[in-house]
Amino acid sequence: EYEDKGARIRDAGIYTQSNIKVNNLVRGRSYFYRYHVDFATVAERVRFGMLIKTVSGAELGGAISAPSVADAVEWVEAGSSVQVQFQFSCNLTPGMYFLNAGVTGISDQVETFLHRALDIAAFRVITESDCLATSIVDFQCVPTLKFSEGI
């Protein structure tokens, strides 16, 4: 993890649509990745992020809470706590994966990490017998075969 600069990430986990904490995911289902950030100092232009990685460290994708610093949360008071939640579809093939969490803000006129936690949560996509996907991401490709009569 990165050294915190007035913010601290805690309680990262994955939850089902029924608000049950899980670490075994089913391909094709939707989940919530949730964590909390406690602010010890005032923070300006705050954005939150998440990233899914393979066990070998390849970054597969993620999201941020605002597309630019101008769209970020203007101000977070000292002593505040923010629950951050990202909904995502599990489009990964069976295997183990890690999640990162991050919070940025403006410090000395530059956007910087106020805290970043690497591999703070892990999950497994369970094996299915009917999975046609290869490699890491399931693009939901649908094969179609069309046979012609012999010549």
Coordinates of C-alpha atoms in Angstrom, one line a residue:
E1 CA 0.0 0.0 0.0
Y2 CA 1.0 3.6 -0.4
E3 CA 1.7 5.8 2.6
D4 CA -1.5 7.6 3.5
K5 CA -1.8 11.4 3.2
G6 CA -4.8 12.2 5.3
A7 CA -7.0 9.4 4.1
R8 CA -7.2 5.7 4.9
I9 CA -9.0 2.9 2.9
R10 CA -10.6 0.1 4.9
D11 CA -13.1 -2.8 4.7
A12 CA -12.8 -3.6 1.0
G13 CA -15.0 -6.5 -0.2
I14 CA -17.3 -7.8 -2.9
Y15 CA -21.0 -8.0 -2.4
T16 CA -23.9 -9.7 -4.2
Q17 CA -27.0 -7.9 -5.3
S18 CA -28.5 -9.2 -2.1
N19 CA -25.7 -7.4 0.0
I20 CA -24.0 -10.7 0.9
K21 CA -20.2 -10.5 1.1
V22 CA -18.5 -13.1 -1.2
N23 CA -15.2 -14.0 -2.6
N24 CA -16.3 -16.7 -5.1
L25 CA -17.9 -15.1 -8.1
V26 CA -20.0 -16.6 -10.9
R27 CA -19.1 -15.5 -14.5
G28 CA -21.9 -13.3 -16.0
R29 CA -23.3 -12.0 -12.7
S30 CA -23.2 -8.5 -11.4
Y31 CA -21.5 -7.5 -8.1
F32 CA -20.6 -4.5 -6.0
Y33 CA -17.0 -3.8 -5.0
R34 CA -17.2 -1.7 -1.8
Y35 CA -14.8 0.0 0.5
H36 CA -14.7 2.9 3.0
V37 CA -12.3 5.8 3.2
D38 CA -11.7 7.7 6.5
F39 CA -10.4 11.2 6.1
A40 CA -8.2 12.5 8.9
T41 CA -7.6 15.8 7.2
V42 CA -9.5 18.0 4.8
A43 CA -9.3 16.8 1.2
E44 CA -9.9 18.7 -2.1
R45 CA -11.0 17.5 -5.5
V46 CA -11.4 13.9 -4.4
R47 CA -11.8 10.9 -6.7
F48 CA -12.0 7.2 -5.9
G49 CA -10.9 4.2 -8.0
M50 CA -10.7 0.5 -8.3
L51 CA -8.7 -1.9 -10.4
I52 CA -8.9 -5.7 -11.1
K53 CA -5.7 -7.5 -11.7
T54 CA -4.5 -11.1 -12.4
V55 CA -2.4 -12.9 -9.8
S56 CA 0.6 -12.1 -12.0
G57 CA -0.1 -8.4 -11.8
A58 CA -1.6 -7.7 -15.3
E59 CA -4.1 -4.9 -15.0
L60 CA -7.4 -6.0 -16.5
G61 CA -9.6 -2.9 -15.9
G62 CA -11.3 -0.8 -13.4
A63 CA -13.0 2.6 -13.0
I64 CA -12.8 6.0 -11.3
S65 CA -15.6 7.9 -9.6
A66 CA -15.3 11.0 -11.8
P67 CA -13.8 11.4 -15.3
S68 CA -11.7 14.4 -14.5
V69 CA -10.4 16.5 -11.5
A70 CA -12.9 19.2 -12.4
D71 CA -15.7 16.6 -11.9
A72 CA -14.3 15.3 -8.6
V73 CA -15.9 15.8 -5.1
E74 CA -14.9 19.4 -4.3
W75 CA -14.3 19.0 -0.6
V76 CA -14.3 16.3 2.1
E77 CA -14.1 17.4 5.7
A78 CA -11.7 16.0 8.2
G79 CA -13.3 13.3 10.3
S80 CA -15.6 12.2 7.4
S81 CA -16.0 8.7 6.2
V82 CA -17.1 7.8 2.6
Q83 CA -18.5 4.5 1.5
V84 CA -17.3 3.9 -2.1
Q85 CA -19.1 1.4 -4.3
F86 CA -18.5 0.2 -7.9
Q87 CA -21.0 -2.1 -9.6
F88 CA -19.4 -4.4 -12.1
S89 CA -20.2 -7.4 -14.3
C90 CA -18.0 -10.5 -13.8
N91 CA -16.8 -11.1 -17.3
L92 CA -13.7 -13.0 -16.3
T93 CA -12.9 -16.7 -16.9
P94 CA -12.4 -19.0 -14.0
G95 CA -9.3 -18.2 -11.8
M96 CA -8.0 -15.9 -9.0
Y97 CA -7.9 -12.1 -9.2
F98 CA -7.0 -9.2 -7.0
L99 CA -8.6 -5.8 -6.4
N100 CA -6.9 -2.5 -5.7
A101 CA -8.6 0.6 -4.2
G102 CA -7.4 4.2 -4.4
V103 CA -8.4 7.7 -3.4
T104 CA -6.8 10.8 -4.9
G105 CA -7.0 14.5 -4.1
I106 CA -5.1 17.8 -4.8
S107 CA -1.9 18.3 -2.9
D108 CA 0.4 21.2 -3.8
Q109 CA -1.7 21.9 -7.0
V110 CA -1.2 18.3 -8.2
E111 CA -3.5 15.3 -8.1
T112 CA -1.9 12.7 -5.9
F113 CA -2.9 9.5 -4.1
L114 CA -4.1 10.2 -0.6
H115 CA -4.1 6.5 -0.1
R116 CA -3.8 3.4 -2.3
A117 CA -4.2 -0.2 -1.3
L118 CA -2.8 -2.8 -3.6
D119 CA -4.3 -6.3 -3.7
I120 CA -6.6 -5.3 -0.8
A121 CA -9.2 -7.9 -1.8
A122 CA -9.0 -11.2 -3.7
F123 CA -11.7 -13.3 -5.4
R124 CA -12.1 -16.4 -7.4
V125 CA -14.3 -16.9 -10.5
I126 CA -15.6 -20.4 -10.1
T127 CA -15.2 -23.0 -12.8
E128 CA -18.1 -23.8 -15.0
S129 CA -18.5 -26.8 -17.3
D130 CA -20.1 -24.8 -20.1
C131 CA -17.6 -21.9 -20.3
L132 CA -16.5 -21.4 -24.0
A133 CA -14.3 -18.4 -23.3
T134 CA -10.5 -18.6 -23.6
S135 CA -7.8 -16.5 -21.9
I136 CA -8.8 -14.0 -19.2
V137 CA -11.8 -11.9 -20.3
D138 CA -15.1 -13.4 -21.4
F139 CA -16.3 -11.3 -24.4
Q140 CA -19.4 -13.5 -24.6
C141 CA -18.5 -14.7 -28.1
V142 CA -21.1 -17.0 -29.6
P143 CA -19.8 -19.5 -32.1
T144 CA -21.8 -20.4 -35.1
L145 CA -21.0 -23.4 -37.3
K146 CA -22.4 -23.8 -40.8
F147 CA -21.7 -27.0 -42.6
S148 CA -22.0 -27.3 -46.4
E149 CA -22.7 -30.6 -48.2
G150 CA -19.6 -32.2 -49.7
I151 CA -18.5 -31.1 -53.1

